[in-house]
mmCIF file of C-alpha atoms in Angstrom:
data_model
loop_
_atom_site.group_PDB
_atom_site.id
_atom_site.type_symbol
_atom_site.label_atom_id
_atom_site.label_comp_id
_atom_site.label_asym_id
_atom_site.label_seq_id
_atom_site.Cartn_x
_atom_site.Cartn_y
_atom_site.Cartn_z
ATOM 1 C CA MET A 27 11.832 -6.506 15.763
ATOM 2 C CA LEU A 28 9.124 -7.490 18.356
ATOM 3 C CA VAL A 29 11.747 -9.284 20.247
ATOM 4 C CA MET A 30 14.369 -6.679 20.342
ATOM 5 C CA HIS A 31 11.147 -4.005 20.794
ATOM 6 C CA GLY A 32 8.411 -5.079 21.652
ATOM 7 C CA PRO A 33 8.704 -3.004 24.851
ATOM 8 C CA ALA A 34 9.328 0.163 23.486
ATOM 9 C CA LEU A 35 7.162 0.144 21.127
ATOM 10 C CA VAL A 36 4.386 -0.752 24.025
ATOM 11 C CA ALA A 37 5.749 2.174 25.765
ATOM 12 C CA ALA A 38 5.633 4.661 23.129
ATOM 13 C CA TYR A 39 2.282 3.927 22.092
ATOM 14 C CA LEU A 40 0.999 4.114 25.466
ATOM 15 C CA ILE A 41 2.266 7.578 25.711
ATOM 16 C CA GLY A 42 1.069 8.809 22.645
ATOM 17 C CA HIS A 43 -2.684 7.219 23.384
ATOM 18 C CA THR A 44 -2.433 8.667 26.771
ATOM 19 C CA ALA A 45 -1.484 11.969 25.272
ATOM 20 C CA HIS A 46 -4.351 11.750 22.795
ATOM 21 C CA TYR A 47 -6.788 11.318 25.529
ATOM 22 C CA ILE A 48 -6.017 13.833 27.131
ATOM 23 C CA LEU A 49 -5.476 16.429 24.967
ATOM 24 C CA VAL A 50 -8.890 15.764 22.881
ATOM 25 C CA TRP A 51 -10.553 16.013 26.479
ATOM 26 C CA ALA A 52 -8.432 19.445 26.796
ATOM 27 C CA SER A 53 -9.711 20.082 23.292
ATOM 28 C CA GLY A 54 -12.939 19.630 24.071
ATOM 29 C CA MET A 55 -13.568 21.972 27.161
ATOM 30 C CA VAL A 56 -11.433 24.169 25.896
ATOM 31 C CA GLY A 57 -14.039 24.807 22.959
ATOM 32 C CA ALA A 58 -16.806 25.195 25.325
ATOM 33 C CA TYR A 59 -15.640 28.298 25.522
ATOM 34 C CA SER A 60 -13.922 29.068 22.164
ATOM 35 C CA SER A 61 -13.233 27.991 19.218
ATOM 36 C CA PHE A 62 -10.448 29.993 18.445
ATOM 37 C CA ALA A 63 -9.239 28.122 20.886
ATOM 38 C CA LEU A 64 -9.955 25.551 20.570
ATOM 39 C CA VAL A 65 -8.074 25.672 16.897
ATOM 40 C CA LEU A 66 -4.475 26.001 18.697
ATOM 41 C CA ILE A 67 -4.869 23.142 21.151
ATOM 42 C CA ALA A 68 -7.215 20.566 18.791
ATOM 43 C CA PRO A 69 -3.864 20.248 16.399
ATOM 44 C CA LEU A 70 -1.773 18.829 19.594
ATOM 45 C CA ALA A 71 -3.861 16.167 20.143
ATOM 46 C CA VAL A 72 -2.996 14.833 16.040
ATOM 47 C CA LEU A 73 0.560 15.838 16.670
ATOM 48 C CA SER A 74 0.455 13.331 19.885
ATOM 49 C CA LYS A 75 -0.572 10.422 17.539
ATOM 50 C CA LEU A 76 2.461 11.424 15.150
ATOM 51 C CA LEU A 77 5.192 11.730 17.633
ATOM 52 C CA ALA A 78 4.109 8.787 18.752
ATOM 53 C CA PHE A 79 4.325 6.818 14.859
ATOM 54 C CA VAL A 80 7.634 9.150 14.461
ATOM 55 C CA ALA A 81 8.410 7.656 17.733
ATOM 56 C CA MET A 82 7.646 4.082 17.053
ATOM 57 C CA MET A 83 9.119 3.755 13.840
ATOM 58 C CA LEU A 84 12.568 5.098 14.478
ATOM 59 C CA ILE A 85 13.209 3.031 17.654
ATOM 60 C CA THR A 86 12.468 -0.202 14.842
ATOM 61 C CA ARG A 87 15.950 1.306 12.910
ATOM 62 C CA ASP A 88 17.961 -0.464 14.465
ATOM 63 C CA SER A 89 16.563 -3.425 13.280
ATOM 64 C CA LEU A 90 16.226 -2.969 10.117
ATOM 65 C CA PRO A 91 19.844 -4.572 8.285
ATOM 66 C CA GLN A 92 19.233 -3.411 4.857
ATOM 67 C CA LEU A 93 18.642 0.496 6.118
ATOM 68 C CA ASN A 94 21.911 0.094 8.880
ATOM 69 C CA ARG A 95 24.244 -1.070 6.205
ATOM 70 C CA LEU A 96 23.177 2.007 3.666
ATOM 71 C CA ALA A 97 22.652 4.216 6.104
ATOM 72 C CA PRO A 98 24.359 3.353 9.641
ATOM 73 C CA THR A 99 23.377 5.376 12.108
ATOM 74 C CA ALA A 100 26.258 3.613 14.999
ATOM 75 C CA GLY A 101 27.813 6.610 16.670
ATOM 76 C CA ARG A 102 25.557 9.813 16.496
ATOM 77 C CA SER A 103 25.596 12.012 19.613
ATOM 78 C CA ALA A 104 22.265 12.385 21.225
ATOM 79 C CA HIS A 105 22.146 15.686 20.432
ATOM 80 C CA ASP A 106 22.379 14.337 16.011
ATOM 81 C CA ARG A 107 19.556 12.261 17.812
ATOM 82 C CA ARG A 108 17.039 14.782 18.625
ATOM 83 C CA ILE A 109 17.440 16.302 15.390
ATOM 84 C CA GLY A 110 16.968 13.152 13.325
ATOM 85 C CA PHE A 111 13.875 13.197 14.977
ATOM 86 C CA SER A 112 12.792 16.592 14.700
ATOM 87 C CA GLU A 113 13.485 16.201 10.737
ATOM 88 C CA ALA A 114 11.340 13.151 10.792
ATOM 89 C CA VAL A 115 8.718 14.943 12.349
ATOM 90 C CA LEU A 116 8.965 18.612 9.861
ATOM 91 C CA SER A 117 9.083 16.220 6.984
ATOM 92 C CA SER A 118 5.894 13.839 7.887
ATOM 93 C CA VAL A 119 3.118 16.132 9.286
ATOM 94 C CA ILE A 120 1.968 17.556 5.945
ATOM 95 C CA PRO A 121 2.170 13.690 4.967
ATOM 96 C CA PHE A 122 0.413 12.540 7.726
ATOM 97 C CA PHE A 123 -2.392 15.102 8.151
ATOM 98 C CA ALA A 124 -3.556 14.623 5.049
ATOM 99 C CA PHE A 125 -3.829 11.265 5.744
ATOM 100 C CA TYR A 126 -5.315 10.873 9.216
ATOM 101 C CA TYR A 127 -8.028 13.755 8.005
ATOM 102 C CA ALA A 128 -8.629 11.714 4.614
ATOM 103 C CA ALA A 129 -8.899 8.507 7.028
ATOM 104 C CA GLY A 130 -11.252 9.924 9.226
ATOM 105 C CA PHE A 131 -9.829 10.007 12.221
ATOM 106 C CA PHE A 132 -9.755 13.491 12.218
ATOM 107 C CA ARG A 133 -13.296 13.492 12.122
ATOM 108 C CA GLU A 134 -12.975 11.439 15.035
ATOM 109 C CA ASP A 135 -11.603 13.416 17.094
ATOM 110 C CA LEU A 136 -13.558 16.275 16.213
ATOM 111 C CA SER A 137 -16.659 14.291 16.964
ATOM 112 C CA ARG A 138 -15.635 13.366 20.167
ATOM 113 C CA ILE A 139 -14.082 17.329 21.024
ATOM 114 C CA LEU A 140 -17.822 18.829 19.709
ATOM 115 C CA THR A 141 -19.959 16.069 22.537
ATOM 116 C CA ILE A 142 -17.334 17.391 25.144
ATOM 117 C CA SER A 143 -17.960 21.110 24.581
ATOM 118 C CA GLN A 144 -21.751 20.645 23.282
ATOM 119 C CA ASN A 145 -22.317 18.988 26.917
ATOM 120 C CA GLN A 146 -20.234 21.786 28.631
ATOM 121 C CA VAL A 147 -22.417 24.175 27.222
ATOM 122 C CA MET A 148 -25.186 22.343 28.301
ATOM 123 C CA ILE A 149 -24.742 22.548 31.602
ATOM 124 C CA GLY A 150 -23.747 26.016 31.227
ATOM 125 C CA ALA A 151 -19.825 25.861 31.880
ATOM 126 C CA GLY A 152 -19.212 27.324 28.456
ATOM 127 C CA SER A 153 -20.121 30.058 27.051
ATOM 128 C CA ASP A 154 -23.330 30.776 24.406
ATOM 129 C CA THR A 155 -21.507 31.933 21.560
ATOM 130 C CA GLY A 156 -18.265 31.585 20.042
ATOM 131 C CA ASN A 157 -17.901 28.004 21.468
ATOM 132 C CA ALA A 158 -16.517 24.793 19.185
ATOM 133 C CA THR A 159 -20.024 24.184 18.249
ATOM 134 C CA GLN A 160 -20.280 26.679 16.147
ATOM 135 C CA PHE A 161 -16.699 26.432 14.684
ATOM 136 C CA ASP A 162 -17.165 28.344 11.353
ATOM 137 C CA VAL A 163 -14.015 29.247 8.520
ATOM 138 C CA THR A 164 -13.739 32.784 9.911
ATOM 139 C CA PRO A 165 -11.015 35.582 8.904
ATOM 140 C CA ALA A 166 -9.727 35.438 12.158
ATOM 141 C CA LEU A 167 -8.436 31.798 11.492
ATOM 142 C CA LEU A 168 -7.563 32.501 8.216
ATOM 143 C CA ILE A 169 -5.024 35.513 9.780
ATOM 144 C CA LEU A 170 -3.829 32.786 12.072
ATOM 145 C CA LEU A 171 -2.486 30.222 9.113
ATOM 146 C CA VAL A 172 -0.846 32.937 7.054
ATOM 147 C CA THR A 173 1.115 33.622 10.207
ATOM 148 C CA CYS A 174 1.872 30.643 11.484
ATOM 149 C CA PHE A 175 2.764 29.667 7.327
ATOM 150 C CA ALA A 176 5.115 32.618 7.716
ATOM 151 C CA LEU A 177 6.469 32.098 10.497
ATOM 152 C CA LYS A 178 7.471 28.730 10.135
ATOM 153 C CA GLN A 179 8.672 29.912 6.677
ATOM 154 C CA ALA A 180 10.878 32.393 7.933
ATOM 155 C CA TRP A 181 12.372 29.964 10.297
ATOM 156 C CA GLU A 182 12.889 27.531 7.996
ATOM 157 C CA LYS A 183 15.989 30.349 6.509
ATOM 158 C CA VAL A 184 17.497 30.638 9.590
ATOM 159 C CA LYS A 185 17.407 27.125 11.173
ATOM 160 C CA ASN A 186 20.589 26.508 10.887
ATOM 161 C CA LYS A 187 21.391 29.966 12.761
ATOM 162 C CA LEU A 188 18.756 28.950 15.772
ATOM 163 C CA PRO A 189 19.559 27.099 18.659
ATOM 164 C CA SER A 190 18.017 23.553 18.534
ATOM 165 C CA TRP A 191 15.156 24.205 21.008
ATOM 166 C CA THR A 192 13.704 26.168 18.201
ATOM 167 C CA ARG A 193 12.555 23.171 16.351
ATOM 168 C CA VAL A 194 9.855 22.451 18.975
ATOM 169 C CA PRO A 195 8.144 26.183 17.986
ATOM 170 C CA ALA A 196 8.423 25.767 14.719
ATOM 171 C CA VAL A 197 6.539 21.850 14.278
ATOM 172 C CA TYR A 198 3.370 23.192 16.294
ATOM 173 C CA LEU A 199 3.589 26.578 14.418
ATOM 174 C CA ASP A 200 3.279 23.875 10.885
ATOM 175 C CA VAL A 201 0.690 21.188 12.798
ATOM 176 C CA VAL A 202 -1.350 24.343 13.379
ATOM 177 C CA TRP A 203 -1.606 25.753 8.822
ATOM 178 C CA VAL A 204 -1.656 22.429 7.494
ATOM 179 C CA LEU A 205 -4.879 20.967 9.820
ATOM 180 C CA VAL A 206 -6.114 24.783 9.521
ATOM 181 C CA LEU A 207 -5.862 24.382 6.263
ATOM 182 C CA ILE A 208 -6.832 20.903 5.388
ATOM 183 C CA TYR A 209 -9.926 21.980 7.546
ATOM 184 C CA GLY A 210 -10.760 25.050 5.368
ATOM 185 C CA ALA A 211 -9.931 23.267 2.186
ATOM 186 C CA SER A 212 -13.092 20.602 3.140
ATOM 187 C CA ALA A 213 -14.883 23.224 3.921
ATOM 188 C CA PHE A 214 -14.909 25.216 0.629
ATOM 189 C CA THR A 215 -14.911 21.539 -1.220
ATOM 190 C CA VAL A 216 -17.771 20.366 -0.308
ATOM 191 C CA ALA A 217 -19.460 23.481 -1.029
ATOM 192 C CA ILE A 218 -17.675 22.831 -4.264
ATOM 193 C CA GLU A 219 -18.718 19.612 -5.307
ATOM 194 C CA ASP A 220 -22.699 20.644 -4.099
ATOM 195 C CA TRP A 221 -22.438 23.777 -6.385
ATOM 196 C CA ILE A 222 -21.682 21.053 -9.262
ATOM 197 C CA GLY A 223 -24.449 18.524 -8.558
ATOM 198 C CA SER A 224 -26.569 21.120 -8.406
ATOM 199 C CA ARG A 225 -25.864 22.097 -12.177
ATOM 200 C CA ALA A 226 -28.398 21.312 -14.582
ATOM 201 C CA VAL A 227 -25.448 19.539 -16.938
ATOM 202 C CA VAL A 228 -25.212 17.276 -13.987
ATOM 203 C CA GLN A 229 -28.497 16.295 -13.118
ATOM 204 C CA TRP A 230 -29.148 15.274 -17.129
ATOM 205 C CA THR A 231 -25.705 13.233 -17.046
ATOM 206 C CA HIS A 232 -27.291 11.292 -13.934
ATOM 207 C CA ASP A 233 -30.308 11.116 -15.974
ATOM 208 C CA PHE A 234 -28.443 10.171 -19.057
ATOM 209 C CA GLY A 235 -26.578 7.240 -17.076
ATOM 210 C CA ASP A 236 -30.208 6.525 -15.741
ATOM 211 C CA TRP A 237 -31.957 5.685 -18.892
ATOM 212 C CA PHE A 238 -28.514 4.107 -20.372
ATOM 213 C CA ALA A 239 -28.830 1.219 -17.684
ATOM 214 C CA VAL A 240 -32.490 1.161 -18.124
ATOM 215 C CA SER A 241 -31.703 0.241 -21.464
ATOM 216 C CA ILE A 242 -29.222 -1.304 -22.426
ATOM 217 C CA PRO A 243 -28.706 -3.620 -19.039
ATOM 218 C CA ALA A 244 -25.515 -5.762 -19.665
ATOM 219 C CA ILE A 245 -23.119 -2.038 -20.169
ATOM 220 C CA ALA A 246 -25.218 -1.691 -16.946
ATOM 221 C CA VAL A 247 -23.679 -4.794 -14.985
ATOM 222 C CA ILE A 248 -20.100 -4.891 -16.909
ATOM 223 C CA TRP A 249 -19.558 -1.089 -15.563
ATOM 224 C CA GLU A 250 -21.138 -2.394 -12.013
ATOM 225 C CA ALA A 251 -18.590 -5.124 -11.787
ATOM 226 C CA ILE A 252 -15.935 -2.640 -12.989
ATOM 227 C CA VAL A 253 -16.671 0.015 -10.419
ATOM 228 C CA GLN A 254 -16.690 -2.757 -7.293
ATOM 229 C CA VAL A 255 -14.054 -4.161 -7.810
ATOM 230 C CA VAL A 256 -11.598 -0.595 -7.833
ATOM 231 C CA THR A 257 -13.393 0.406 -5.122
ATOM 232 C CA VAL A 258 -12.251 -3.058 -3.684
ATOM 233 C CA ILE A 259 -8.879 -3.046 -4.589
ATOM 234 C CA LEU A 260 -8.622 1.225 -3.617
ATOM 235 C CA ASN A 261 -10.342 0.214 0.087
ATOM 236 C CA LEU A 262 -7.734 -2.805 0.506
ATOM 237 C CA SER A 263 -4.556 -0.673 -0.830
ATOM 238 C CA VAL A 264 -4.548 2.901 -0.200
ATOM 239 C CA ILE A 265 -4.822 3.024 3.695
ATOM 240 C CA PRO A 266 -1.947 0.490 4.118
ATOM 241 C CA LEU A 267 0.068 2.036 1.559
ATOM 242 C CA ALA A 268 -0.326 5.464 2.866
ATOM 243 C CA TRP A 269 1.460 4.243 5.920
ATOM 244 C CA LEU A 270 3.911 2.238 4.273
ATOM 245 C CA LEU A 271 4.332 6.161 2.502
ATOM 246 C CA ILE A 272 4.745 8.279 5.343
ATOM 247 C CA ALA A 273 7.092 5.785 6.876
ATOM 248 C CA GLY A 274 9.490 6.341 3.577
ATOM 249 C CA VAL A 275 9.263 10.440 4.908
ATOM 250 C CA VAL A 276 10.010 9.577 8.283
ATOM 251 C CA PHE A 277 13.022 7.422 7.546
ATOM 252 C CA GLY A 278 14.458 9.834 4.841
ATOM 253 C CA GLU A 279 15.696 7.270 2.862
ATOM 254 C CA VAL A 280 15.131 7.369 -1.130
ATOM 255 C CA ILE A 281 16.996 5.940 -3.444
ATOM 256 C CA ALA A 282 18.945 7.603 -6.886
ATOM 257 C CA VAL A 283 16.544 8.365 -9.998
ATOM 258 C CA GLN A 284 16.130 9.703 -12.861
ATOM 259 C CA ARG A 285 14.818 13.120 -13.394
ATOM 260 C CA PRO A 286 13.355 13.568 -16.315
ATOM 261 C CA LYS A 287 14.405 16.115 -18.739
ATOM 262 C CA MET A 288 13.508 19.516 -18.971
ATOM 263 C CA GLU A 289 14.830 21.541 -21.574
ATOM 264 C CA ARG A 290 12.794 23.635 -22.948
ATOM 265 C CA ILE A 291 11.714 24.623 -18.503
ATOM 266 C CA THR A 292 15.382 25.100 -18.692
ATOM 267 C CA ARG A 293 15.447 27.708 -21.207
ATOM 268 C CA ARG A 294 13.074 29.475 -19.724
ATOM 269 C CA TYR A 295 14.704 29.627 -16.540
ATOM 270 C CA ASP A 296 17.869 30.638 -18.306
ATOM 271 C CA ARG A 297 15.668 33.769 -20.201
ATOM 272 C CA LEU A 298 14.706 35.907 -16.523
ATOM 273 C CA ASN A 299 16.794 38.118 -14.616
ATOM 274 C CA ALA A 300 19.114 37.555 -11.773
ATOM 275 C CA GLY A 301 16.083 39.009 -9.403
ATOM 276 C CA ALA A 302 13.461 36.312 -11.090
ATOM 277 C CA LYS A 303 15.961 33.553 -10.210
ATOM 278 C CA ARG A 304 15.663 34.313 -7.039
ATOM 279 C CA ARG A 305 12.736 34.874 -5.732
ATOM 280 C CA LEU A 306 12.328 31.495 -7.919
ATOM 281 C CA ARG A 307 14.406 29.360 -5.950
ATOM 282 C CA ASP A 308 13.496 30.554 -3.090
ATOM 283 C CA THR A 309 10.293 29.541 -3.687
ATOM 284 C CA ALA A 310 11.177 26.346 -4.266
ATOM 285 C CA GLY A 311 13.284 25.830 -2.203
ATOM 286 C CA LEU A 312 10.182 26.339 0.760
ATOM 287 C CA ALA A 313 8.217 23.540 -1.513
ATOM 288 C CA SER A 314 10.467 20.984 -1.862
ATOM 289 C CA SER A 315 11.584 20.820 1.859
ATOM 290 C CA ARG A 316 8.810 19.832 2.600
ATOM 291 C CA VAL A 317 7.145 17.887 -0.769
ATOM 292 C CA GLN A 318 10.365 16.413 -2.707
ATOM 293 C CA PRO A 319 10.862 14.165 1.158
ATOM 294 C CA ILE A 320 6.712 12.461 -0.264
ATOM 295 C CA LEU A 321 7.957 12.278 -4.138
ATOM 296 C CA GLU A 322 10.988 10.516 -3.121
ATOM 297 C CA ALA A 323 9.704 7.687 -0.768
ATOM 298 C CA GLY A 324 6.790 7.738 -3.437
ATOM 299 C CA THR A 325 9.427 6.976 -5.901
ATOM 300 C CA LEU A 326 10.539 4.341 -3.693
ATOM 301 C CA LEU A 327 7.239 2.248 -3.894
ATOM 302 C CA PHE A 328 7.397 2.838 -7.547
ATOM 303 C CA HIS A 329 10.479 0.801 -7.597
ATOM 304 C CA ALA A 330 9.388 -2.059 -5.119
ATOM 305 C CA GLY A 331 7.691 -4.117 -7.374
ATOM 306 C CA PRO A 332 4.258 -5.381 -7.981
ATOM 307 C CA ILE A 333 5.140 -8.893 -5.961
ATOM 308 C CA ARG A 334 6.263 -7.161 -2.676
ATOM 309 C CA ILE A 335 4.045 -4.745 -2.791
ATOM 310 C CA ALA A 336 0.906 -6.742 -3.001
ATOM 311 C CA PHE A 337 2.557 -8.957 -0.026
ATOM 312 C CA TYR A 338 2.973 -6.699 2.439
ATOM 313 C CA LEU A 339 -1.483 -5.626 1.138
ATOM 314 C CA LEU A 340 -2.112 -9.035 1.904
ATOM 315 C CA LEU A 341 -0.348 -9.625 5.396
ATOM 316 C CA SER A 342 -1.830 -5.213 5.836
ATOM 317 C CA GLN A 343 -5.368 -7.206 5.415
ATOM 318 C CA ALA A 344 -4.312 -10.546 7.887
ATOM 319 C CA TRP A 345 -3.089 -7.985 10.437
ATOM 320 C CA LEU A 346 -6.404 -5.687 9.995
ATOM 321 C CA PHE A 347 -8.765 -9.654 10.841
ATOM 322 C CA LEU A 348 -6.195 -9.443 14.139
ATOM 323 C CA ASP A 349 -6.956 -6.170 14.786
ATOM 324 C CA GLN A 350 -10.728 -6.853 14.605
ATOM 325 C CA THR A 351 -10.424 -9.925 16.165
ATOM 326 C CA LEU A 352 -9.141 -8.356 19.312
ATOM 327 C CA ALA A 353 -10.738 -6.024 19.991
ATOM 328 C CA ALA A 354 -14.150 -8.045 19.841
ATOM 329 C CA GLY A 355 -12.152 -10.764 21.882
ATOM 330 C CA ILE A 356 -11.181 -8.780 24.486
ATOM 331 C CA PRO A 357 -13.505 -7.225 26.083
ATOM 332 C CA ARG A 358 -15.207 -10.551 26.150
ATOM 333 C CA LEU A 359 -12.663 -11.932 28.100
ATOM 334 C CA PHE A 360 -13.449 -10.225 31.338
ATOM 335 C CA GLY A 361 -17.538 -11.530 31.278
ATOM 336 C CA ALA A 362 -20.969 -9.828 31.721
ATOM 337 C CA HIS A 363 -20.936 -6.594 34.369
ATOM 338 C CA ALA A 364 -23.488 -3.888 35.004
ATOM 339 C CA TRP A 365 -23.492 -1.182 31.872
ATOM 340 C CA GLU A 366 -22.082 0.610 34.877
ATOM 341 C CA TRP A 367 -18.876 -1.232 35.244
ATOM 342 C CA TRP A 368 -18.472 -0.806 31.727
ATOM 343 C CA VAL A 369 -18.560 2.722 31.291
ATOM 344 C CA MET A 370 -16.160 3.095 33.980
ATOM 345 C CA PHE A 371 -13.724 0.131 32.875
ATOM 346 C CA LEU A 372 -14.129 -0.304 29.089
ATOM 347 C CA PRO A 373 -12.049 2.268 28.279
ATOM 348 C CA LEU A 374 -9.480 0.946 29.901
ATOM 349 C CA ILE A 375 -10.300 -2.985 28.239
ATOM 350 C CA SER A 376 -10.323 -1.381 24.839
ATOM 351 C CA VAL A 377 -6.499 -0.198 25.260
ATOM 352 C CA ILE A 378 -6.086 -4.189 25.762
ATOM 353 C CA PRO A 379 -5.797 -4.422 22.427
ATOM 354 C CA VAL A 380 -3.855 -1.762 20.377
ATOM 355 C CA LEU A 381 -1.146 -2.241 22.534
ATOM 356 C CA ILE A 382 -0.544 -5.621 21.220
ATOM 357 C CA SER A 383 -1.506 -5.086 17.513
ATOM 358 C CA GLU A 384 -0.117 -1.806 16.750
ATOM 359 C CA PRO A 385 3.850 -2.710 17.840
ATOM 360 C CA ILE A 386 2.303 -6.041 15.347
ATOM 361 C CA ARG A 387 1.349 -3.039 12.738
ATOM 362 C CA ILE A 388 5.192 -1.025 13.136
ATOM 363 C CA ALA A 389 6.636 -3.907 13.098
ATOM 364 C CA LEU A 390 5.344 -4.537 9.733
ATOM 365 C CA ILE A 391 5.142 -1.080 8.008
ATOM 366 C CA ALA A 392 8.891 -1.181 8.633
ATOM 367 C CA ALA A 393 9.486 -4.472 7.646
ATOM 368 C CA ALA A 394 7.912 -4.308 4.523
ATOM 369 C CA TYR A 395 10.019 -0.961 3.789
ATOM 370 C CA ASP A 396 13.093 -2.374 4.248
ATOM 371 C CA ASP A 397 12.521 -5.196 1.719
ATOM 372 C CA VAL A 398 10.806 -2.511 -0.602
ATOM 373 C CA LEU A 399 14.620 -0.662 -0.171
ATOM 374 C CA ALA A 400 16.288 -3.726 -0.745
ATOM 375 C CA THR A 401 14.814 -4.679 -3.480
ATOM 376 C CA SER A 402 14.995 -0.857 -5.424
ATOM 377 C CA ARG A 403 18.503 -1.211 -5.026
ATOM 378 C CA ARG A 404 18.672 -4.631 -6.713
ATOM 379 C CA GLY A 405 16.972 -3.830 -9.234
ATOM 380 C CA GLY A 406 15.321 -0.392 -9.018
ATOM 381 C CA ALA A 407 17.028 2.902 -10.672
ATOM 382 C CA ARG A 408 20.791 1.996 -12.316
ATOM 383 C CA ASN A 409 21.435 6.262 -12.864
ATOM 384 C CA ALA A 410 21.936 8.525 -10.890
ATOM 385 C CA PRO A 411 20.191 12.146 -10.410
ATOM 386 C CA ALA A 412 20.437 13.593 -13.395
ATOM 387 C CA GLY A 413 22.443 16.260 -14.451
ATOM 388 C CA SER A 414 25.339 14.939 -11.808
ATOM 389 C CA GLY A 415 28.468 14.728 -14.106
ATOM 390 C CA THR A 416 28.028 10.984 -13.202
ATOM 391 C CA THR A 417 26.325 7.621 -14.418
ATOM 392 C CA ALA A 418 26.798 5.794 -10.577
ATOM 393 C CA PRO A 419 25.255 2.409 -10.062
ATOM 394 C CA VAL A 420 22.959 2.634 -7.481
ATOM 395 C CA ALA A 421 24.573 0.822 -4.989
ATOM 396 C CA ASP A 422 27.059 4.397 -5.182
ATOM 397 C CA SER A 423 24.750 6.269 -4.938
ATOM 398 C CA MET A 424 21.715 5.392 -2.948
ATOM 399 C CA VAL A 425 20.858 6.571 0.412
ATOM 400 C CA ALA A 426 22.081 8.635 3.223
ATOM 401 C CA PRO A 427 21.244 9.968 6.200
ATOM 402 C CA ALA A 428 18.032 12.695 7.086
ATOM 403 C CA GLY A 429 19.624 15.974 7.015
ATOM 404 C CA GLN A 430 22.782 14.927 5.795
ATOM 405 C CA ARG A 431 22.461 13.748 2.129
ATOM 406 C CA GLU A 432 24.165 14.737 -0.946
ATOM 407 C CA LYS A 433 22.758 17.661 -2.984
ATOM 408 C CA ALA A 434 24.059 17.053 -6.331
ATOM 409 C CA THR A 435 24.352 20.076 -8.963
ATOM 410 C CA SER A 436 21.667 19.998 -11.815
ATOM 411 C CA THR A 437 21.366 22.435 -14.498
ATOM 412 C CA GLY A 438 17.912 23.151 -14.245
#
């Protein structure tokens, strides 16, 4: 993969990194005047990262033998490839933005944006009120969230009748409402956690735990050891598995798995009138269009088996060691210089390590996904989806290109 697509991967990452740098700077400059305008521009900085990741993943697709054998893309026109790229981006918005926020990357971007805005305000170039340093969840922000969400869902219903260029504003609407929702939810989550932590019963529980640890030291040692082991496992596995999950959403290829039977829900659904059934189908369709790819990618990982997942996690840690080594070692190759020299050239020098490590990580994720797909095909799922009327081997009901999957008829 690196031999065939190395230069293209480097170019895609460099374009995304440059766009992200420019958009963060532009967000900071605009944020010095209006926090609401900041909300309209800042999501584009995260979107540039998503576009770069999706582009790099799709660049590697021709080098994935298992995926190309099951869902070949040979002969697809340029128009079909653009549609496939936009569908991959739309499917990846929710998981990527959630991961981008949870991993702390968005907080890093926001910190740089606020620093730029604050510097502009301090020199008198911005607004004293309503700037990014006073950013908060306001009614205007909530109206923006609802408006973007409503317009996006309206587009989903009629997208097949609209020209392909409408996918560009659709992606923008998606990233704005998702990022605003994640940021707003995190603000309320912090407030709720603070409220819960201030309750008397919580304080009593903490005091009881401290007393228990002092009274029975052996139990406390065992508990601390368990907490440490779980923490290490989570730190080693969460981010690599999240990248692999997002790759599954980007590629959009899934295995056929047996769905759980839900006779009770089916019987209750049959009792509803026609209007209620229609509204329920519309709501479920809108939700499943974004949630289903995430669940399907997670299902694929579940069927991969612990050995291959563990080996992928081991290689991810080896990549992390390489990334940190390059980040610390390459600047040293330039020798000692004055502080002013480093201020000028360090931003450019710091790009060199990631131009080496990021293509390697993308190649690792793509190769791991292809290997997981092959493993799942050999022994993962045995039956077609419930309600399809057949019990075909997984080789006959595996995958189809994104946007062209055959929908199995289901009684539910």
